Coordinates of C-alpha atoms in Angstrom, one line a residue:
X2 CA 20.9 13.2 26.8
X3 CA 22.5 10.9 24.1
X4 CA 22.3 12.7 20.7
X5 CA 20.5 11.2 18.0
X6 CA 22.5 10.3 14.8
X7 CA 20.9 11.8 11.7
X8 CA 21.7 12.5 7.9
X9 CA 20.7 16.0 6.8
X10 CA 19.4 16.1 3.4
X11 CA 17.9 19.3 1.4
X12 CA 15.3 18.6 -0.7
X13 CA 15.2 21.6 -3.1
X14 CA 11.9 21.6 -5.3
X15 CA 11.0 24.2 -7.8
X16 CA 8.1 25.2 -5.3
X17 CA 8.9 23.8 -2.2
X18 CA 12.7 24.1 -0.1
X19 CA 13.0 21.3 2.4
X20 CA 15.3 20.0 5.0
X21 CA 15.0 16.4 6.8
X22 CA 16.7 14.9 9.5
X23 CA 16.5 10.8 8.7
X24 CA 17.6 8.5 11.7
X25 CA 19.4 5.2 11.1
X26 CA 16.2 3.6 10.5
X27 CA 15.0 6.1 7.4
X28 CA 12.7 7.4 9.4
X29 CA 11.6 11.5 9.6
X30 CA 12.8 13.3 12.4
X31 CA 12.9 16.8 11.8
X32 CA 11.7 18.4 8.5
X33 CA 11.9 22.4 7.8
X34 CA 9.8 23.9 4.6
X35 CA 10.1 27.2 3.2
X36 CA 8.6 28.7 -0.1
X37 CA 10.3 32.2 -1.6
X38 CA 9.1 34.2 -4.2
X39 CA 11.0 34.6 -7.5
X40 CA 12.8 37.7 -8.7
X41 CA 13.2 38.8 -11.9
X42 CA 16.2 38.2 -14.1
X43 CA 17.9 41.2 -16.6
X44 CA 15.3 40.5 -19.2
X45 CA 12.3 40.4 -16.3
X46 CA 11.5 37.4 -16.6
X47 CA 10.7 35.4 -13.5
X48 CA 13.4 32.6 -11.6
X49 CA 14.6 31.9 -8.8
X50 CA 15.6 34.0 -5.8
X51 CA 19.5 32.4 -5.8
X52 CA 20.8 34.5 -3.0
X53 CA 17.7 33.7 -0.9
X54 CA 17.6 30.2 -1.2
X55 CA 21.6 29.5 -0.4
X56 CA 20.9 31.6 3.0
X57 CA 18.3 29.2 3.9
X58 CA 20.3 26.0 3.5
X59 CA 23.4 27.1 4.8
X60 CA 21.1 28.9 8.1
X61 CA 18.9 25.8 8.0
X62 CA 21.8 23.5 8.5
X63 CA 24.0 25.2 10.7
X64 CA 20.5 25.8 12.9
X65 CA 20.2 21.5 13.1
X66 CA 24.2 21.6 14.0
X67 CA 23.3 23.6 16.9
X68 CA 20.4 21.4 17.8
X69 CA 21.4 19.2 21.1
X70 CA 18.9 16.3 20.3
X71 CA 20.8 15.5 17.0
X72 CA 24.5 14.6 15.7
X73 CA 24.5 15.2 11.8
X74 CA 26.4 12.7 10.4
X75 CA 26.6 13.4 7.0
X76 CA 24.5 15.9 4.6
X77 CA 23.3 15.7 1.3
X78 CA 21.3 17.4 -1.6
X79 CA 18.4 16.3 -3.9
X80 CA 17.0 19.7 -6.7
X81 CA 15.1 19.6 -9.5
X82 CA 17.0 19.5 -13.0
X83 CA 17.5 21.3 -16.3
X84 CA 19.1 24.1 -14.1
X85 CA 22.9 25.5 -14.3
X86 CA 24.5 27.7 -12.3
X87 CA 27.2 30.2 -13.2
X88 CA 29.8 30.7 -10.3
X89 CA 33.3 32.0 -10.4
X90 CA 36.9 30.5 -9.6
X91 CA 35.8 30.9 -5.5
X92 CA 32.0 29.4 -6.3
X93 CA 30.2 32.7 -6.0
X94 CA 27.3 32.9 -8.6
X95 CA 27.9 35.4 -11.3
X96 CA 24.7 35.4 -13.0
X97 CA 21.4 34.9 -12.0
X98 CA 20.0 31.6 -11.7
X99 CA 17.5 31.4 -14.7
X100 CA 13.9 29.9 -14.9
X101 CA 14.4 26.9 -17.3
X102 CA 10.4 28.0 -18.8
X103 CA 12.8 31.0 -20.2
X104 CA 12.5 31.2 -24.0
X105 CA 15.8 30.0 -25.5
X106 CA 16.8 32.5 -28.7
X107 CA 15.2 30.9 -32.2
X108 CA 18.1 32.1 -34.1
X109 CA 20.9 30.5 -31.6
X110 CA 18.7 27.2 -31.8
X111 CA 18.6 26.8 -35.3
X112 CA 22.1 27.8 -36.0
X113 CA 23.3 25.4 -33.0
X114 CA 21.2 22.5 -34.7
X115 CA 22.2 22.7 -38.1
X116 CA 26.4 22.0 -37.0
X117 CA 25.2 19.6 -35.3
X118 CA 23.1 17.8 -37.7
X119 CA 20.0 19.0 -36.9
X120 CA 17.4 18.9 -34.1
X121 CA 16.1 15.0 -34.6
X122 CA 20.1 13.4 -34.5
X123 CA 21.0 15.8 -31.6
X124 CA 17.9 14.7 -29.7
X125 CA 18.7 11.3 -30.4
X126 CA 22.3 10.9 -29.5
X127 CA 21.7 13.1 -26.4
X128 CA 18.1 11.4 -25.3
X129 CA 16.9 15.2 -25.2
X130 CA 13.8 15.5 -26.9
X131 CA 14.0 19.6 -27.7
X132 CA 12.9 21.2 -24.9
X133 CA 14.8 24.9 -25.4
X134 CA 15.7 25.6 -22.1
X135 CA 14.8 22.8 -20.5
X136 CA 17.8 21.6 -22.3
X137 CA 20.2 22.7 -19.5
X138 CA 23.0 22.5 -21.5
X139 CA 21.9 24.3 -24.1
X140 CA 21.1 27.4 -21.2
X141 CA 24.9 26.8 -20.6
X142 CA 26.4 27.2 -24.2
X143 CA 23.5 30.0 -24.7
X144 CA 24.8 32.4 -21.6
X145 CA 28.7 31.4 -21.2
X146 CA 28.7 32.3 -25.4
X147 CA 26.7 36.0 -24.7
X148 CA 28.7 38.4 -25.5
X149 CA 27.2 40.3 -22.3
X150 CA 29.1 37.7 -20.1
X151 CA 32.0 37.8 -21.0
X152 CA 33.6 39.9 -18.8
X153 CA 31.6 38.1 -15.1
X154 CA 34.5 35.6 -14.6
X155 CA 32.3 32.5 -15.3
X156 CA 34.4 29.8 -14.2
X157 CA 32.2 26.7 -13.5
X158 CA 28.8 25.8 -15.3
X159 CA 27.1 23.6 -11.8
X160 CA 24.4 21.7 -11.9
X161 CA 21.5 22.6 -9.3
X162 CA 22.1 19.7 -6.9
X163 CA 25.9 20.4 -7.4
X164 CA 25.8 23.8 -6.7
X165 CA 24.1 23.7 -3.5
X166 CA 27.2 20.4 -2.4
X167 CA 29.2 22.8 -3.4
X168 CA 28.3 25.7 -0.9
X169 CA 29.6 23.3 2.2
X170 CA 32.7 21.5 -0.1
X171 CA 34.2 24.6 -1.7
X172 CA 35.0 21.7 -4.5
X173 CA 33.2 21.7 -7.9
X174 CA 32.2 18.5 -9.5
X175 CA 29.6 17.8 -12.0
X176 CA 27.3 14.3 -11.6
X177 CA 25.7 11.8 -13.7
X178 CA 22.4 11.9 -12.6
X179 CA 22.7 15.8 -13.7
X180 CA 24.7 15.7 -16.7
X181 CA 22.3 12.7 -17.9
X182 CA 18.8 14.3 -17.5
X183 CA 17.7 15.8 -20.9
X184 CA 20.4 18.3 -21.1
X185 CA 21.8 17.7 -24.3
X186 CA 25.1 17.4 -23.1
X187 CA 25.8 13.5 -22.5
X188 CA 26.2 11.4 -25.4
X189 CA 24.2 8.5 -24.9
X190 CA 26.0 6.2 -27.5
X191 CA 29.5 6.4 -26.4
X192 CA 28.7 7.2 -22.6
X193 CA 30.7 10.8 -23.1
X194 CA 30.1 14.5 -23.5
X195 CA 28.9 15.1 -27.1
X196 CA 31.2 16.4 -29.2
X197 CA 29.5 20.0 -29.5
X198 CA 30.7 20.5 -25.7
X199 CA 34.1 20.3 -26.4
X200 CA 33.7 22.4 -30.1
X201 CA 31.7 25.2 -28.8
X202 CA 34.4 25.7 -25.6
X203 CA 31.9 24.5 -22.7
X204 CA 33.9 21.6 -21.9
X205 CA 36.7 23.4 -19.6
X206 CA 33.9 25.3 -17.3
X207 CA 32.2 21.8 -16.4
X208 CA 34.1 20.4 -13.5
X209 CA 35.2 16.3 -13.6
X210 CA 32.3 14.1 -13.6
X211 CA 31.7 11.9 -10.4
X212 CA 29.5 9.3 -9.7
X213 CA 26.1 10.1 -7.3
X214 CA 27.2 8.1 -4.3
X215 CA 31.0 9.8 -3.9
X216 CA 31.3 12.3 -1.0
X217 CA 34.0 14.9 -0.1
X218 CA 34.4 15.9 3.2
X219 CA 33.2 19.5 4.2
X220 CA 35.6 22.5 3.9
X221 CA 35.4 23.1 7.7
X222 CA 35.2 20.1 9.0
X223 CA 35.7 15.9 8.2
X224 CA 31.8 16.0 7.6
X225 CA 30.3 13.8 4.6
X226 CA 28.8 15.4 1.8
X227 CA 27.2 14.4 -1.0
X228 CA 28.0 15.8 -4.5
X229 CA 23.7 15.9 -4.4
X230 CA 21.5 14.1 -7.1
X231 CA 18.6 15.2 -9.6
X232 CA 15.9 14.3 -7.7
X233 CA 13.8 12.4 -10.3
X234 CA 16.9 9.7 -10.0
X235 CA 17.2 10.2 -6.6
X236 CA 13.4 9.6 -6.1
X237 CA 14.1 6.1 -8.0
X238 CA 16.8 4.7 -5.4
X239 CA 14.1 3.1 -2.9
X240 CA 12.7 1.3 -5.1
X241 CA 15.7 0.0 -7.2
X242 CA 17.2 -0.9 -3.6
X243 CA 14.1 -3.2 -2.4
X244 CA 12.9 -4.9 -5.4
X245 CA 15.2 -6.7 -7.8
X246 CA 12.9 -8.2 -10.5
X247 CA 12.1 -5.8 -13.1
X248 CA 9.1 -2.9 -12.8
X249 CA 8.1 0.5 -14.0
X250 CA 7.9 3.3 -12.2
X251 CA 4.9 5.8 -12.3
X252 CA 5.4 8.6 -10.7
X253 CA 2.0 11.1 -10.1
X254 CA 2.4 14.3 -9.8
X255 CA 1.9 17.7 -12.1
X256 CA 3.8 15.5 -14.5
X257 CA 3.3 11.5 -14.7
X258 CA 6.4 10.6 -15.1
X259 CA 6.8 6.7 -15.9
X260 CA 10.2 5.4 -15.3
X261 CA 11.7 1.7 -16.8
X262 CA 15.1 1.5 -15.3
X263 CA 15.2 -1.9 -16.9
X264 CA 14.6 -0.6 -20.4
X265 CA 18.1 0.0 -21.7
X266 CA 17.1 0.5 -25.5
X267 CA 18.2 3.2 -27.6
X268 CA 15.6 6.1 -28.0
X269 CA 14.0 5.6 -31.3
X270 CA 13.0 9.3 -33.3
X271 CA 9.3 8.4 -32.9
X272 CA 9.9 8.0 -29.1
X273 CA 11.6 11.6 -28.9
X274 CA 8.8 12.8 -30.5
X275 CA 6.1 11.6 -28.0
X276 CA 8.4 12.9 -25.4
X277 CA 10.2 9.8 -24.4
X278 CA 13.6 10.1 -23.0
X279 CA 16.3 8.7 -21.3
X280 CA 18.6 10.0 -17.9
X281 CA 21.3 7.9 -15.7
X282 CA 20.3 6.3 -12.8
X283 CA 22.6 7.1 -9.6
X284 CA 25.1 4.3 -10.9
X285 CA 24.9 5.4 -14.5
X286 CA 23.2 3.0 -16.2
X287 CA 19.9 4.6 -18.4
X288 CA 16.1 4.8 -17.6
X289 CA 14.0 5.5 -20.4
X290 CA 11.4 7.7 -18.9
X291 CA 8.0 9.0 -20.5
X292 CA 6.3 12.0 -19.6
X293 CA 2.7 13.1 -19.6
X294 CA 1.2 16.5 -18.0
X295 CA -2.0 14.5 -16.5
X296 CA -1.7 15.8 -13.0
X297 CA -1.8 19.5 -14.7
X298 CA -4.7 18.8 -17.0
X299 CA -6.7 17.0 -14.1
X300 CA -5.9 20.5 -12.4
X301 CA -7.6 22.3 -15.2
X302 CA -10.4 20.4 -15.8
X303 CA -11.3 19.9 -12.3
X304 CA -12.0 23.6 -12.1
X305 CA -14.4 23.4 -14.9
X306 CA -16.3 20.7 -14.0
X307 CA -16.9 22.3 -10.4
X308 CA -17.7 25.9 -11.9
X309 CA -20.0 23.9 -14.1
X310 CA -22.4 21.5 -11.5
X311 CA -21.6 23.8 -8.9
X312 CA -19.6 21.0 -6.3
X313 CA -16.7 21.7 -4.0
X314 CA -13.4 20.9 -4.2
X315 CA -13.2 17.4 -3.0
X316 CA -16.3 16.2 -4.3
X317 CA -13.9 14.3 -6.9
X318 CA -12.8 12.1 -4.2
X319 CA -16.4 10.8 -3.6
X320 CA -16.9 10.0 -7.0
X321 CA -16.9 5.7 -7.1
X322 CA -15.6 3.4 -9.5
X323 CA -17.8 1.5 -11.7
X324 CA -17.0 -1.2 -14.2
X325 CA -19.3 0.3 -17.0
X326 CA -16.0 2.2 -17.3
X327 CA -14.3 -0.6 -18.5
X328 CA -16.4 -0.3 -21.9
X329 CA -15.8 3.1 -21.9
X330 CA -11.9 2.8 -21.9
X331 CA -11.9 -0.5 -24.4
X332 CA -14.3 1.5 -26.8
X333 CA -11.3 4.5 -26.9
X334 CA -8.5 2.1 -26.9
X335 CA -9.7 0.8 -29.8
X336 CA -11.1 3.4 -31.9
X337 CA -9.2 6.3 -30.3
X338 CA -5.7 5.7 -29.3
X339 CA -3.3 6.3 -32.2
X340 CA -0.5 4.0 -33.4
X341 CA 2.2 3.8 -31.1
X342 CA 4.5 3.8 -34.6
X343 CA 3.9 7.4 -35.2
X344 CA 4.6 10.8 -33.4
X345 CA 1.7 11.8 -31.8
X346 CA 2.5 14.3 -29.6
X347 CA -0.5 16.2 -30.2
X348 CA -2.5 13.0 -27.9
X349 CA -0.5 13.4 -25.2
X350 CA -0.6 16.8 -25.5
X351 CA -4.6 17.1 -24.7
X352 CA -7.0 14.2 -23.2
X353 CA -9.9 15.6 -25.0
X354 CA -12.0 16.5 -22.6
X355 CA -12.0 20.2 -22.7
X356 CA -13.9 19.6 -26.4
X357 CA -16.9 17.2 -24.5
X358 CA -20.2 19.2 -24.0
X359 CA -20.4 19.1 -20.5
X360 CA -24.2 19.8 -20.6
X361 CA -24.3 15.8 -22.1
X362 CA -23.7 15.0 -18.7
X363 CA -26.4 13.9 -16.2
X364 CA -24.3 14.7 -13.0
X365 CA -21.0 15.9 -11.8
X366 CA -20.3 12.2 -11.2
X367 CA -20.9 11.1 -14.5
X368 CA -18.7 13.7 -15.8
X369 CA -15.5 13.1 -13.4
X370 CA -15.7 9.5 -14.5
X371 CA -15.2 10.4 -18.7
X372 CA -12.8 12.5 -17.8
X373 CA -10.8 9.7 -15.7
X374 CA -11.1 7.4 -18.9
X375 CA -10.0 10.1 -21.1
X376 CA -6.9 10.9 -19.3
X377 CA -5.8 6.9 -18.1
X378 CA -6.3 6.4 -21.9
X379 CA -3.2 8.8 -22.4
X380 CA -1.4 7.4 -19.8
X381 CA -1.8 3.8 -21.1
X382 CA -0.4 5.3 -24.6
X383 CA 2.3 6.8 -22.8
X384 CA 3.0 3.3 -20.6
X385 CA 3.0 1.4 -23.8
X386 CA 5.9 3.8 -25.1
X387 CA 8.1 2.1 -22.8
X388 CA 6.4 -1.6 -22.2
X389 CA 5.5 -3.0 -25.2
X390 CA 9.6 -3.0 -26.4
X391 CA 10.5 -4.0 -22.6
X392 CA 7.8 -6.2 -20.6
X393 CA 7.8 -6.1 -17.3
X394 CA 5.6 -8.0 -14.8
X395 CA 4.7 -5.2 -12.3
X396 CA 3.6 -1.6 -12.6
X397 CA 4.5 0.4 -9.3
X398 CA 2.0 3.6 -9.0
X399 CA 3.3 6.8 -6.8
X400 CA 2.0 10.1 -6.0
X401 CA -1.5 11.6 -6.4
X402 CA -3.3 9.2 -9.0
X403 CA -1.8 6.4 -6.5
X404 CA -4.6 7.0 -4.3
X405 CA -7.9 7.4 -6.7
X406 CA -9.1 4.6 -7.7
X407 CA -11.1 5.2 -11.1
X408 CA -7.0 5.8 -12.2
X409 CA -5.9 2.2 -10.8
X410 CA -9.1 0.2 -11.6
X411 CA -8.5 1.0 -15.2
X412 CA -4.8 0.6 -15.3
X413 CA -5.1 -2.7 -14.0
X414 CA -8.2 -3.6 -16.3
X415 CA -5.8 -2.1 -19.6
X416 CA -2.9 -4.4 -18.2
X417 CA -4.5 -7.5 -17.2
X418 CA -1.0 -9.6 -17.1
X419 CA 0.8 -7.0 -14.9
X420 CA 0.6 -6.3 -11.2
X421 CA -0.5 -3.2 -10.8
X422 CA 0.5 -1.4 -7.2
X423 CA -0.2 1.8 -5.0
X424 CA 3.0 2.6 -3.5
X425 CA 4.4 4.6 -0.7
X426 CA 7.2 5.7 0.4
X427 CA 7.9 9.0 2.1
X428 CA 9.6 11.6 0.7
X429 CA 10.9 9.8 -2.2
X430 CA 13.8 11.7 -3.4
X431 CA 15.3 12.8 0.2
X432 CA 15.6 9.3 0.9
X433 CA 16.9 8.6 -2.0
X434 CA 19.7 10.9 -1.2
X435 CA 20.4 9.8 2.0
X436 CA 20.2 6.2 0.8
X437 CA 22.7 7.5 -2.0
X438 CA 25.6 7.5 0.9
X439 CA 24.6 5.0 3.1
X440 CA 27.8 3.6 3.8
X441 CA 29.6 6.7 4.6
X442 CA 27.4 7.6 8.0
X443 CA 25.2 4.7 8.6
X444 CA 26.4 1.3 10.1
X445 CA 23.3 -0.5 10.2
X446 CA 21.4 -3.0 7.5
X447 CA 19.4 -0.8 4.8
X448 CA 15.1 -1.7 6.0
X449 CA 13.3 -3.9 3.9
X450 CA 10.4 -1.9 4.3
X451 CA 11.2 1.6 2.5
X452 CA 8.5 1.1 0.3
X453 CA 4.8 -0.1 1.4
X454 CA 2.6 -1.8 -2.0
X455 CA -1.3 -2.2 -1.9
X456 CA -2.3 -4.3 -5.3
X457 CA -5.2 -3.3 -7.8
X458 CA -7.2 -6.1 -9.5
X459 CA -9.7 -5.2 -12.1
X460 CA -12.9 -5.7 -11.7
X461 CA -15.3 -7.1 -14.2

């Protein structure tokens, strides 16, 4: 039987660890998942399981090399960001691989930001809003300065996505779609490392920058592999691939993330402030990005309005659409959203809801649909961060919120001159990654189909 040719990409999420097989067409044909619980680091507290996860891949894909229905043709990598790890001169990791939720030291932090003139012209230069560890960087110059380290042979600072190319090169290289994701490291105005890496000695352990889509061949074989992406860029590749004219990107999820590749602005401090940012796309050009925490909140509330009117767990997704609604969200609009010319983190921080009387109510349903106003309210403030600098004609909507429609029913009646669209695509950042290297394995035309739109009109 003729083998089928395949890319193999890992798709390495903070919960989730996945491996798909993609044919020629971009289509799923073999996908592995595996979850592992996380270890404690030297201070106890919680990350990931390092040695755990690298047996996986490297099992996981020598298990699909042995598979006589497939010939891998190339591999590749897509992890989540604001993750470094710490290897030595052969690549073996000499530290554990620490949770980026991990407290970053007050005292380092403040004495860090006042060389560098302080926390708001550091965020700005670096499109970092401060995020202590989620500043990967600033994990990097925090553990490779500890006294405590001095003596594990740290010899390369990788990425996540790099690290795991790395396993299967044996070569080190660092990439933009890494470097450039809120990490404090990339200076944003002259398209460089920021100065402090080179001061503070960090610049020699972070191997030569590459671009997304370069590949080196594999250490025991002539094999093709990526140098792996963050996947938040990665995820953004089918859709920069099929449509040219300029959109937005709203990725659903725990986060909302809402992505304008076509917004090229500098970040202003207000934006920083209502945690706007800005991270290179696959070919390193910046997308301003702004990020919301609906999916969690909807999480939380959820729960309390079930343990309040006593309904299951999917009773949300019976709850209909009405256009009284629309009132609703104009009333809040305009008496409730703040100025988009101040910091107001503290909006996007909370919908509101938890302070509503839930006993004001009539029904469950009545309920749910507030708390959809209260949250799409946010998220308009938070689409408007990025639109009303950079118009664009069509909103593209991903993920969970994609499919209820309270959520797109209101974002099209708030954006009357846009397109609003559900889109789908599967597995967004593993194709992205395998779309990444196209040319190096696959032969054929890229589809015109990788992403499917349905289009919301308000209703009046």
């Amino acid at each position: 039987m003729e083998k089928l040719p395949v890319i193999a990409i890992f798709d390495i999420g903070k919960t989730n660890k996945k491996l798909f097989l993609w044919d020629r067409n971009y289509q799923i044909v073999l996908e592995k998942s595996q979850n592992f619980a996380e270890i404690p680091d030297e201070d106890g507290f919680m990350g990931e399981d390092l040695a755990a996860v690298q047996s996986w891949v490297l099992a996981s894909f020598d298990e699909v090399q042995q598979d006589s229905r497939f010939e891998v043709l190339a591999l590749n990598f897509s992890g989540y960001g604001a993750t470094v790890v710490f290897v030595n001169e052969k690549g073996n990791s000499v530290l554990p691989l620490y949770n980026y939720l991990k407290p970053f030291p007050a005292d380092l932090a403040t004495e860090f930001y006042a060389r560098y003139g302080g926390e708001s012209e550091v965020a700005r230069a670096t499109a970092s809003p401060i995020l202590g560890s989620l500043n990967s960087g600033m994990m990097a110059y925090w553990m490779a300065k500890a006294a405590k380290n001095q003596e594990k042979g740290i010899r390369w600072v990788l990425h996540w996505p790099n690290y795991l190319s790395s396993l299967f090169t044996h070569q080190f290289y660092t990439e933009l779609t890494s470097v450039g994701c809120h990490t404090h490291l990339w200076d944003f105005d002259h398209q460089r490392y920021h100065d402090w890496v080179e001061n503070e000695g960090l610049k020699p352990l972070l191997p030569d920058t590459v671009l997304a889509n370069q590949t080196f061949p594999m250490s025991s074989s002539n094999l093709p592999v990526g140098v792996g992406l963050h996947d938040s860029s990665s995820a953004l590749i089918p859709y920069l691939m099929q449509f040219k004219e300029p959109f937005l990107l709203l990725s659903t999820g725990t986060w909302c993330i809402s992505m304008h590749p076509f917004n090229a602005q500098p970040l202003t401090p207000v934006e920083l402030k209502n945690d706007v940012l800005s991270f290179l796309q696959y070919n390193g050009k910046p997308v301003k990005a702004a990020r919301l925490f609906a999916g969690n909140e909807h999480e939380i509330q959820l729960k309390r309005l079930q343990a309040h009117f006593g309904v299951d767990k999917k009773a949300h997704l019976m709850v209909p659409y009405s256009t009284h609604l629309n009132a609703l969200l104009s009333d809040q609009i305009a008496n409730h959203m703040p100025s988009l010319k101040e910091a107001n983190a503290a909006f996007l921080a909370n919908s509101g809801f938890e302070f509503r009387d839930l006993n004001h109510f009539e029904n469950f349903e009545q309920a749910y649909q507030q708390f959809m106003v209260d949250l799409v309210v946010q998220q308009i403030y938070s689409l408007r961060l990025l639109l009303d600098s950079s118009p664009v004609d069509r909103i593209l909507v991903d993920g969970g919120f994609s499919k209820n429609d309270i959520y797109m029913q209101l974002l099209a009646f708030a954006f009357p001159q846009l397109a609003i669209y559900g889109a789908e695509v599967a597995q967004a950042s593993s194709l992205g990654a395998a779309l990444a290297i196209h040319s190096t394995w696959n032969d054929q035309e890229i589809p015109i189909n990788l992403v499917s739109l349905k289009r919301h009109e308000a209703c009046e």
